[in-house]
């Protein structure tokens, strides 16, 4: 990655408020926004379309290398084309959320997606959000943040997103089981040296965004 890049790297578990805050921070800074989780989800959609077996790691890795992912980096217009077909809504479906850990726990898929993510942000000004951005994708980012929140609060936020229909078991699956699966190959629970931890449990979205924008200004990015 170019040393001229102006990167704000944000990692954190699901329900930490990461996507909303990262997108708003990008908007305020006038930066692009890269949602790397959407790319993992896009690979899952490609595998589902092709009826790839979720236990076939070699097939998942192969599909990751061949899939075309056209992801927008405009914080105000998020869309994703998977092999040219719009998957913006599909990647948020529960069956994709349930499948995606087969991609995120695949080391070869990760290597391919990390390579593409670095290429996408090289030389640009981006807020990049995921699980391994501060440690693997952009370890040299000028601002590196780990967003954490109490698991009970994260489940409450997820419940609010999903509406009334969700039961407690499904919630635990979406938050706690996914944390566990997502931690197989990356560590996003402990901050690497130099990474600023922001605990959003008792902060509003605006407060978290404000802190991130302040960090970017202190680092001379804005
Ligand atoms: O943030 P999200 O829920 O959209 O992420 C989707 C999946 O991809 C989730 O299982 C975590 C994984 N992921 C990852 O392993 N590394 C990233 N940089 C981003 C997401």
mmCIF file with all atom_site columns, N, CA, C and O in Angstrom, residues 45-85:
data_model
loop_
_atom_site.group_PDB
_atom_site.id
_atom_site.type_symbol
_atom_site.label_atom_id
_atom_site.label_alt_id
_atom_site.label_comp_id
_atom_site.label_asym_id
_atom_site.label_entity_id
_atom_site.label_seq_id
_atom_site.pdbx_PDB_ins_code
_atom_site.Cartn_x
_atom_site.Cartn_y
_atom_site.Cartn_z
_atom_site.occupancy
_atom_site.B_iso_or_equiv
_atom_site.pdbx_formal_charge
_atom_site.auth_seq_id
_atom_site.auth_comp_id
_atom_site.auth_asym_id
_atom_site.auth_atom_id
_atom_site.pdbx_PDB_model_num
ATOM 1   N N  . UNK A 1 45 ? -22.411 -15.152 -1.527  1.00 0.00 ? 45 UNK A N  1
ATOM 2   C CA . UNK A 1 45 ? -23.495 -15.140 -2.520  1.00 0.00 ? 45 UNK A CA 1
ATOM 3   C C  . UNK A 1 45 ? -23.077 -15.909 -3.772  1.00 0.00 ? 45 UNK A C  1
ATOM 4   O O  . UNK A 1 45 ? -23.843 -16.719 -4.310  1.00 0.00 ? 45 UNK A O  1
ATOM 5   N N  . UNK A 1 46 ? -21.853 -15.695 -4.220  1.00 0.00 ? 46 UNK A N  1
ATOM 6   C CA . UNK A 1 46 ? -21.361 -16.401 -5.417  1.00 0.00 ? 46 UNK A CA 1
ATOM 7   C C  . UNK A 1 46 ? -21.363 -17.910 -5.171  1.00 0.00 ? 46 UNK A C  1
ATOM 8   O O  . UNK A 1 46 ? -21.774 -18.693 -6.033  1.00 0.00 ? 46 UNK A O  1
ATOM 9   N N  . UNK A 1 47 ? -20.918 -18.328 -3.992  1.00 0.00 ? 47 UNK A N  1
ATOM 10  C CA . UNK A 1 47 ? -20.879 -19.758 -3.662  1.00 0.00 ? 47 UNK A CA 1
ATOM 11  C C  . UNK A 1 47 ? -22.294 -20.332 -3.581  1.00 0.00 ? 47 UNK A C  1
ATOM 12  O O  . UNK A 1 47 ? -22.563 -21.431 -4.077  1.00 0.00 ? 47 UNK A O  1
ATOM 13  N N  . UNK A 1 48 ? -23.209 -19.573 -2.983  1.00 0.00 ? 48 UNK A N  1
ATOM 14  C CA . UNK A 1 48 ? -24.600 -20.032 -2.882  1.00 0.00 ? 48 UNK A CA 1
ATOM 15  C C  . UNK A 1 48 ? -25.236 -20.165 -4.262  1.00 0.00 ? 48 UNK A C  1
ATOM 16  O O  . UNK A 1 48 ? -25.950 -21.142 -4.529  1.00 0.00 ? 48 UNK A O  1
ATOM 17  N N  . UNK A 1 49 ? -24.962 -19.192 -5.141  1.00 0.00 ? 49 UNK A N  1
ATOM 18  C CA . UNK A 1 49 ? -25.515 -19.266 -6.507  1.00 0.00 ? 49 UNK A CA 1
ATOM 19  C C  . UNK A 1 49 ? -25.031 -20.534 -7.214  1.00 0.00 ? 49 UNK A C  1
ATOM 20  O O  . UNK A 1 49 ? -25.755 -21.142 -7.995  1.00 0.00 ? 49 UNK A O  1
ATOM 21  N N  . UNK A 1 50 ? -23.770 -20.909 -6.931  1.00 0.00 ? 50 UNK A N  1
ATOM 22  C CA . UNK A 1 50 ? -23.171 -22.072 -7.610  1.00 0.00 ? 50 UNK A CA 1
ATOM 23  C C  . UNK A 1 50 ? -23.374 -23.373 -6.841  1.00 0.00 ? 50 UNK A C  1
ATOM 24  O O  . UNK A 1 50 ? -22.799 -24.397 -7.215  1.00 0.00 ? 50 UNK A O  1
ATOM 25  N N  . UNK A 1 51 ? -24.121 -23.318 -5.750  1.00 0.00 ? 51 UNK A N  1
ATOM 26  C CA . UNK A 1 51 ? -24.352 -24.491 -4.907  1.00 0.00 ? 51 UNK A CA 1
ATOM 27  C C  . UNK A 1 51 ? -23.044 -25.127 -4.428  1.00 0.00 ? 51 UNK A C  1
ATOM 28  O O  . UNK A 1 51 ? -22.911 -26.353 -4.376  1.00 0.00 ? 51 UNK A O  1
ATOM 29  N N  . UNK A 1 52 ? -22.072 -24.278 -4.086  1.00 0.00 ? 52 UNK A N  1
ATOM 30  C CA . UNK A 1 52 ? -20.813 -24.782 -3.523  1.00 0.00 ? 52 UNK A CA 1
ATOM 31  C C  . UNK A 1 52 ? -21.093 -25.331 -2.132  1.00 0.00 ? 52 UNK A C  1
ATOM 32  O O  . UNK A 1 52 ? -21.833 -24.723 -1.348  1.00 0.00 ? 52 UNK A O  1
ATOM 33  N N  . UNK A 1 53 ? -20.513 -26.474 -1.832  1.00 0.00 ? 53 UNK A N  1
ATOM 34  C CA . UNK A 1 53 ? -20.658 -27.102 -0.516  1.00 0.00 ? 53 UNK A CA 1
ATOM 35  C C  . UNK A 1 53 ? -19.877 -26.288 0.519   1.00 0.00 ? 53 UNK A C  1
ATOM 36  O O  . UNK A 1 53 ? -18.695 -26.009 0.319   1.00 0.00 ? 53 UNK A O  1
ATOM 37  N N  . UNK A 1 54 ? -20.537 -25.923 1.622   1.00 0.00 ? 54 UNK A N  1
ATOM 38  C CA . UNK A 1 54 ? -19.871 -25.044 2.584   1.00 0.00 ? 54 UNK A CA 1
ATOM 39  C C  . UNK A 1 54 ? -18.708 -25.703 3.311   1.00 0.00 ? 54 UNK A C  1
ATOM 40  O O  . UNK A 1 54 ? -17.935 -25.040 4.001   1.00 0.00 ? 54 UNK A O  1
ATOM 41  N N  . UNK A 1 55 ? -18.578 -27.028 3.159   1.00 0.00 ? 55 UNK A N  1
ATOM 42  C CA . UNK A 1 55 ? -17.441 -27.722 3.765   1.00 0.00 ? 55 UNK A CA 1
ATOM 43  C C  . UNK A 1 55 ? -16.300 -27.940 2.768   1.00 0.00 ? 55 UNK A C  1
ATOM 44  O O  . UNK A 1 55 ? -15.266 -28.495 3.126   1.00 0.00 ? 55 UNK A O  1
ATOM 45  N N  . UNK A 1 56 ? -16.503 -27.496 1.526   1.00 0.00 ? 56 UNK A N  1
ATOM 46  C CA . UNK A 1 56 ? -15.491 -27.699 0.484   1.00 0.00 ? 56 UNK A CA 1
ATOM 47  C C  . UNK A 1 56 ? -14.584 -26.460 0.405   1.00 0.00 ? 56 UNK A C  1
ATOM 48  O O  . UNK A 1 56 ? -14.797 -25.547 -0.406  1.00 0.00 ? 56 UNK A O  1
ATOM 49  N N  . UNK A 1 57 ? -13.559 -26.448 1.262   1.00 0.00 ? 57 UNK A N  1
ATOM 50  C CA . UNK A 1 57 ? -12.693 -25.267 1.372   1.00 0.00 ? 57 UNK A CA 1
ATOM 51  C C  . UNK A 1 57 ? -12.000 -24.940 0.051   1.00 0.00 ? 57 UNK A C  1
ATOM 52  O O  . UNK A 1 57 ? -11.851 -23.765 -0.307  1.00 0.00 ? 57 UNK A O  1
ATOM 53  N N  . UNK A 1 58 ? -11.592 -25.963 -0.693  1.00 0.00 ? 58 UNK A N  1
ATOM 54  C CA . UNK A 1 58 ? -10.892 -25.721 -1.962  1.00 0.00 ? 58 UNK A CA 1
ATOM 55  C C  . UNK A 1 58 ? -11.821 -25.046 -2.971  1.00 0.00 ? 58 UNK A C  1
ATOM 56  O O  . UNK A 1 58 ? -11.411 -24.125 -3.695  1.00 0.00 ? 58 UNK A O  1
ATOM 57  N N  . UNK A 1 59 ? -13.082 -25.489 -3.006  1.00 0.00 ? 59 UNK A N  1
ATOM 58  C CA . UNK A 1 59 ? -14.047 -24.890 -3.941  1.00 0.00 ? 59 UNK A CA 1
ATOM 59  C C  . UNK A 1 59 ? -14.357 -23.444 -3.549  1.00 0.00 ? 59 UNK A C  1
ATOM 60  O O  . UNK A 1 59 ? -14.497 -22.569 -4.413  1.00 0.00 ? 59 UNK A O  1
ATOM 61  N N  . UNK A 1 60 ? -14.442 -23.189 -2.247  1.00 0.00 ? 60 UNK A N  1
ATOM 62  C CA . UNK A 1 60 ? -14.710 -21.813 -1.788  1.00 0.00 ? 60 UNK A CA 1
ATOM 63  C C  . UNK A 1 60 ? -13.528 -20.908 -2.145  1.00 0.00 ? 60 UNK A C  1
ATOM 64  O O  . UNK A 1 60 ? -13.708 -19.794 -2.643  1.00 0.00 ? 60 UNK A O  1
ATOM 65  N N  . UNK A 1 61 ? -12.322 -21.413 -1.936  1.00 0.00 ? 61 UNK A N  1
ATOM 66  C CA . UNK A 1 61 ? -11.120 -20.632 -2.276  1.00 0.00 ? 61 UNK A CA 1
ATOM 67  C C  . UNK A 1 61 ? -11.084 -20.353 -3.776  1.00 0.00 ? 61 UNK A C  1
ATOM 68  O O  . UNK A 1 61 ? -10.796 -19.227 -4.208  1.00 0.00 ? 61 UNK A O  1
ATOM 69  N N  . UNK A 1 62 ? -11.407 -21.375 -4.577  1.00 0.00 ? 62 UNK A N  1
ATOM 70  C CA . UNK A 1 62 ? -11.382 -21.212 -6.038  1.00 0.00 ? 62 UNK A CA 1
ATOM 71  C C  . UNK A 1 62 ? -12.422 -20.185 -6.477  1.00 0.00 ? 62 UNK A C  1
ATOM 72  O O  . UNK A 1 62 ? -12.147 -19.315 -7.318  1.00 0.00 ? 62 UNK A O  1
ATOM 73  N N  . UNK A 1 63 ? -13.613 -20.245 -5.889  1.00 0.00 ? 63 UNK A N  1
ATOM 74  C CA . UNK A 1 63 ? -14.685 -19.289 -6.242  1.00 0.00 ? 63 UNK A CA 1
ATOM 75  C C  . UNK A 1 63 ? -14.280 -17.872 -5.854  1.00 0.00 ? 63 UNK A C  1
ATOM 76  O O  . UNK A 1 63 ? -14.605 -16.907 -6.549  1.00 0.00 ? 63 UNK A O  1
ATOM 77  N N  . UNK A 1 64 ? -13.554 -17.740 -4.732  1.00 0.00 ? 64 UNK A N  1
ATOM 78  C CA . UNK A 1 64 ? -13.104 -16.412 -4.291  1.00 0.00 ? 64 UNK A CA 1
ATOM 79  C C  . UNK A 1 64 ? -12.167 -15.800 -5.335  1.00 0.00 ? 64 UNK A C  1
ATOM 80  O O  . UNK A 1 64 ? -12.236 -14.606 -5.618  1.00 0.00 ? 64 UNK A O  1
ATOM 81  N N  . UNK A 1 65 ? -11.320 -16.640 -5.919  1.00 0.00 ? 65 UNK A N  1
ATOM 82  C CA . UNK A 1 65 ? -10.359 -16.123 -6.892  1.00 0.00 ? 65 UNK A CA 1
ATOM 83  C C  . UNK A 1 65 ? -11.026 -15.718 -8.203  1.00 0.00 ? 65 UNK A C  1
ATOM 84  O O  . UNK A 1 65 ? -10.559 -14.796 -8.875  1.00 0.00 ? 65 UNK A O  1
ATOM 85  N N  . UNK A 1 66 ? -12.144 -16.386 -8.564  1.00 0.00 ? 66 UNK A N  1
ATOM 86  C CA . UNK A 1 66 ? -12.736 -16.099 -9.875  1.00 0.00 ? 66 UNK A CA 1
ATOM 87  C C  . UNK A 1 66 ? -13.872 -15.076 -9.817  1.00 0.00 ? 66 UNK A C  1
ATOM 88  O O  . UNK A 1 66 ? -14.211 -14.495 -10.841 1.00 0.00 ? 66 UNK A O  1
ATOM 89  N N  . UNK A 1 67 ? -14.451 -14.853 -8.649  1.00 0.00 ? 67 UNK A N  1
ATOM 90  C CA . UNK A 1 67 ? -15.634 -13.990 -8.592  1.00 0.00 ? 67 UNK A CA 1
ATOM 91  C C  . UNK A 1 67 ? -15.278 -12.533 -8.894  1.00 0.00 ? 67 UNK A C  1
ATOM 92  O O  . UNK A 1 67 ? -14.212 -12.054 -8.490  1.00 0.00 ? 67 UNK A O  1
ATOM 93  N N  . UNK A 1 68 ? -16.171 -11.860 -9.620  1.00 0.00 ? 68 UNK A N  1
ATOM 94  C CA . UNK A 1 68 ? -15.995 -10.426 -9.825  1.00 0.00 ? 68 UNK A CA 1
ATOM 95  C C  . UNK A 1 68 ? -16.838 -9.694  -8.776  1.00 0.00 ? 68 UNK A C  1
ATOM 96  O O  . UNK A 1 68 ? -18.039 -9.942  -8.646  1.00 0.00 ? 68 UNK A O  1
ATOM 97  N N  . UNK A 1 69 ? -16.178 -8.842  -7.998  1.00 0.00 ? 69 UNK A N  1
ATOM 98  C CA . UNK A 1 69 ? -16.871 -8.065  -6.965  1.00 0.00 ? 69 UNK A CA 1
ATOM 99  C C  . UNK A 1 69 ? -16.737 -6.595  -7.312  1.00 0.00 ? 69 UNK A C  1
ATOM 100 O O  . UNK A 1 69 ? -15.639 -6.046  -7.289  1.00 0.00 ? 69 UNK A O  1
ATOM 101 N N  . UNK A 1 70 ? -17.854 -5.971  -7.658  1.00 0.00 ? 70 UNK A N  1
ATOM 102 C CA . UNK A 1 70 ? -17.836 -4.556  -7.999  1.00 0.00 ? 70 UNK A CA 1
ATOM 103 C C  . UNK A 1 70 ? -18.505 -3.819  -6.838  1.00 0.00 ? 70 UNK A C  1
ATOM 104 O O  . UNK A 1 70 ? -19.728 -3.790  -6.734  1.00 0.00 ? 70 UNK A O  1
ATOM 105 N N  . UNK A 1 71 ? -17.667 -3.260  -5.963  1.00 0.00 ? 71 UNK A N  1
ATOM 106 C CA . UNK A 1 71 ? -18.204 -2.661  -4.728  1.00 0.00 ? 71 UNK A CA 1
ATOM 107 C C  . UNK A 1 71 ? -18.054 -1.148  -4.787  1.00 0.00 ? 71 UNK A C  1
ATOM 108 O O  . UNK A 1 71 ? -16.999 -0.636  -5.167  1.00 0.00 ? 71 UNK A O  1
ATOM 109 N N  . UNK A 1 72 ? -19.127 -0.446  -4.441  1.00 0.00 ? 72 UNK A N  1
ATOM 110 C CA . UNK A 1 72 ? -19.037 1.018   -4.451  1.00 0.00 ? 72 UNK A CA 1
ATOM 111 C C  . UNK A 1 72 ? -18.371 1.468   -3.154  1.00 0.00 ? 72 UNK A C  1
ATOM 112 O O  . UNK A 1 72 ? -18.509 0.842   -2.112  1.00 0.00 ? 72 UNK A O  1
ATOM 113 N N  . UNK A 1 73 ? -17.627 2.571   -3.241  1.00 0.00 ? 73 UNK A N  1
ATOM 114 C CA . UNK A 1 73 ? -16.950 3.099   -2.048  1.00 0.00 ? 73 UNK A CA 1
ATOM 115 C C  . UNK A 1 73 ? -17.488 4.485   -1.693  1.00 0.00 ? 73 UNK A C  1
ATOM 116 O O  . UNK A 1 73 ? -16.871 5.213   -0.946  1.00 0.00 ? 73 UNK A O  1
ATOM 117 N N  . UNK A 1 74 ? -18.669 4.811   -2.257  1.00 0.00 ? 74 UNK A N  1
ATOM 118 C CA . UNK A 1 74 ? -19.320 6.068   -1.921  1.00 0.00 ? 74 UNK A CA 1
ATOM 119 C C  . UNK A 1 74 ? -20.150 5.833   -0.652  1.00 0.00 ? 74 UNK A C  1
ATOM 120 O O  . UNK A 1 74 ? -21.059 4.998   -0.672  1.00 0.00 ? 74 UNK A O  1
ATOM 121 N N  . UNK A 1 75 ? -19.843 6.552   0.434   1.00 0.00 ? 75 UNK A N  1
ATOM 122 C CA . UNK A 1 75 ? -20.592 6.281   1.674   1.00 0.00 ? 75 UNK A CA 1
ATOM 123 C C  . UNK A 1 75 ? -22.090 6.541   1.539   1.00 0.00 ? 75 UNK A C  1
ATOM 124 O O  . UNK A 1 75 ? -22.881 6.012   2.320   1.00 0.00 ? 75 UNK A O  1
ATOM 125 N N  . UNK A 1 76 ? -22.489 7.338   0.537   1.00 0.00 ? 76 UNK A N  1
ATOM 126 C CA . UNK A 1 76 ? -23.911 7.640   0.361   1.00 0.00 ? 76 UNK A CA 1
ATOM 127 C C  . UNK A 1 76 ? -24.599 6.746   -0.655  1.00 0.00 ? 76 UNK A C  1
ATOM 128 O O  . UNK A 1 76 ? -25.795 6.881   -0.892  1.00 0.00 ? 76 UNK A O  1
ATOM 129 N N  . UNK A 1 77 ? -23.851 5.868   -1.289  1.00 0.00 ? 77 UNK A N  1
ATOM 130 C CA . UNK A 1 77 ? -24.441 4.990   -2.307  1.00 0.00 ? 77 UNK A CA 1
ATOM 131 C C  . UNK A 1 77 ? -23.709 3.651   -2.272  1.00 0.00 ? 77 UNK A C  1
ATOM 132 O O  . UNK A 1 77 ? -22.789 3.406   -3.041  1.00 0.00 ? 77 UNK A O  1
ATOM 133 N N  . UNK A 1 78 ? -24.152 2.799   -1.358  1.00 0.00 ? 78 UNK A N  1
ATOM 134 C CA . UNK A 1 78 ? -23.513 1.498   -1.190  1.00 0.00 ? 78 UNK A CA 1
ATOM 135 C C  . UNK A 1 78 ? -24.185 0.463   -2.067  1.00 0.00 ? 78 UNK A C  1
ATOM 136 O O  . UNK A 1 78 ? -25.387 0.254   -1.970  1.00 0.00 ? 78 UNK A O  1
ATOM 137 N N  . UNK A 1 79 ? -23.428 -0.147  -2.974  1.00 0.00 ? 79 UNK A N  1
ATOM 138 C CA . UNK A 1 79 ? -23.979 -1.283  -3.702  1.00 0.00 ? 79 UNK A CA 1
ATOM 139 C C  . UNK A 1 79 ? -22.868 -2.266  -4.038  1.00 0.00 ? 79 UNK A C  1
ATOM 140 O O  . UNK A 1 79 ? -21.684 -1.918  -4.000  1.00 0.00 ? 79 UNK A O  1
ATOM 141 N N  . UNK A 1 80 ? -23.276 -3.475  -4.326  1.00 0.00 ? 80 UNK A N  1
ATOM 142 C CA . UNK A 1 80 ? -22.312 -4.525  -4.660  1.00 0.00 ? 80 UNK A CA 1
ATOM 143 C C  . UNK A 1 80 ? -22.861 -5.360  -5.810  1.00 0.00 ? 80 UNK A C  1
ATOM 144 O O  . UNK A 1 80 ? -23.989 -5.855  -5.742  1.00 0.00 ? 80 UNK A O  1
ATOM 145 N N  . UNK A 1 81 ? -22.057 -5.494  -6.872  1.00 0.00 ? 81 UNK A N  1
ATOM 146 C CA . UNK A 1 81 ? -22.405 -6.399  -7.964  1.00 0.00 ? 81 UNK A CA 1
ATOM 147 C C  . UNK A 1 81 ? -21.518 -7.628  -7.836  1.00 0.00 ? 81 UNK A C  1
ATOM 148 O O  . UNK A 1 81 ? -20.300 -7.504  -7.714  1.00 0.00 ? 81 UNK A O  1
ATOM 149 N N  . UNK A 1 82 ? -22.129 -8.797  -7.828  1.00 0.00 ? 82 UNK A N  1
ATOM 150 C CA . UNK A 1 82 ? -21.385 -10.054 -7.767  1.00 0.00 ? 82 UNK A CA 1
ATOM 151 C C  . UNK A 1 82 ? -21.486 -10.700 -9.139  1.00 0.00 ? 82 UNK A C  1
ATOM 152 O O  . UNK A 1 82 ? -22.590 -11.050 -9.569  1.00 0.00 ? 82 UNK A O  1
ATOM 153 N N  . UNK A 1 83 ? -20.372 -10.821 -9.836  1.00 0.00 ? 83 UNK A N  1
ATOM 154 C CA . UNK A 1 83 ? -20.356 -11.285 -11.227 1.00 0.00 ? 83 UNK A CA 1
ATOM 155 C C  . UNK A 1 83 ? -21.367 -10.503 -12.065 1.00 0.00 ? 83 UNK A C  1
ATOM 156 O O  . UNK A 1 83 ? -22.107 -11.078 -12.869 1.00 0.00 ? 83 UNK A O  1
ATOM 157 N N  . UNK A 1 84 ? -21.407 -9.194  -11.830 1.00 0.00 ? 84 UNK A N  1
ATOM 158 C CA . UNK A 1 84 ? -22.244 -8.314  -12.631 1.00 0.00 ? 84 UNK A CA 1
ATOM 159 C C  . UNK A 1 84 ? -23.706 -8.254  -12.223 1.00 0.00 ? 84 UNK A C  1
ATOM 160 O O  . UNK A 1 84 ? -24.478 -7.484  -12.778 1.00 0.00 ? 84 UNK A O  1
ATOM 161 N N  . UNK A 1 85 ? -24.092 -9.054  -11.226 1.00 0.00 ? 85 UNK A N  1
ATOM 162 C CA . UNK A 1 85 ? -25.505 -9.087  -10.816 1.00 0.00 ? 85 UNK A CA 1
ATOM 163 C C  . UNK A 1 85 ? -25.628 -8.431  -9.439  1.00 0.00 ? 85 UNK A C  1
ATOM 164 O O  . UNK A 1 85 ? -24.871 -8.756  -8.511  1.00 0.00 ? 85 UNK A O  1
#
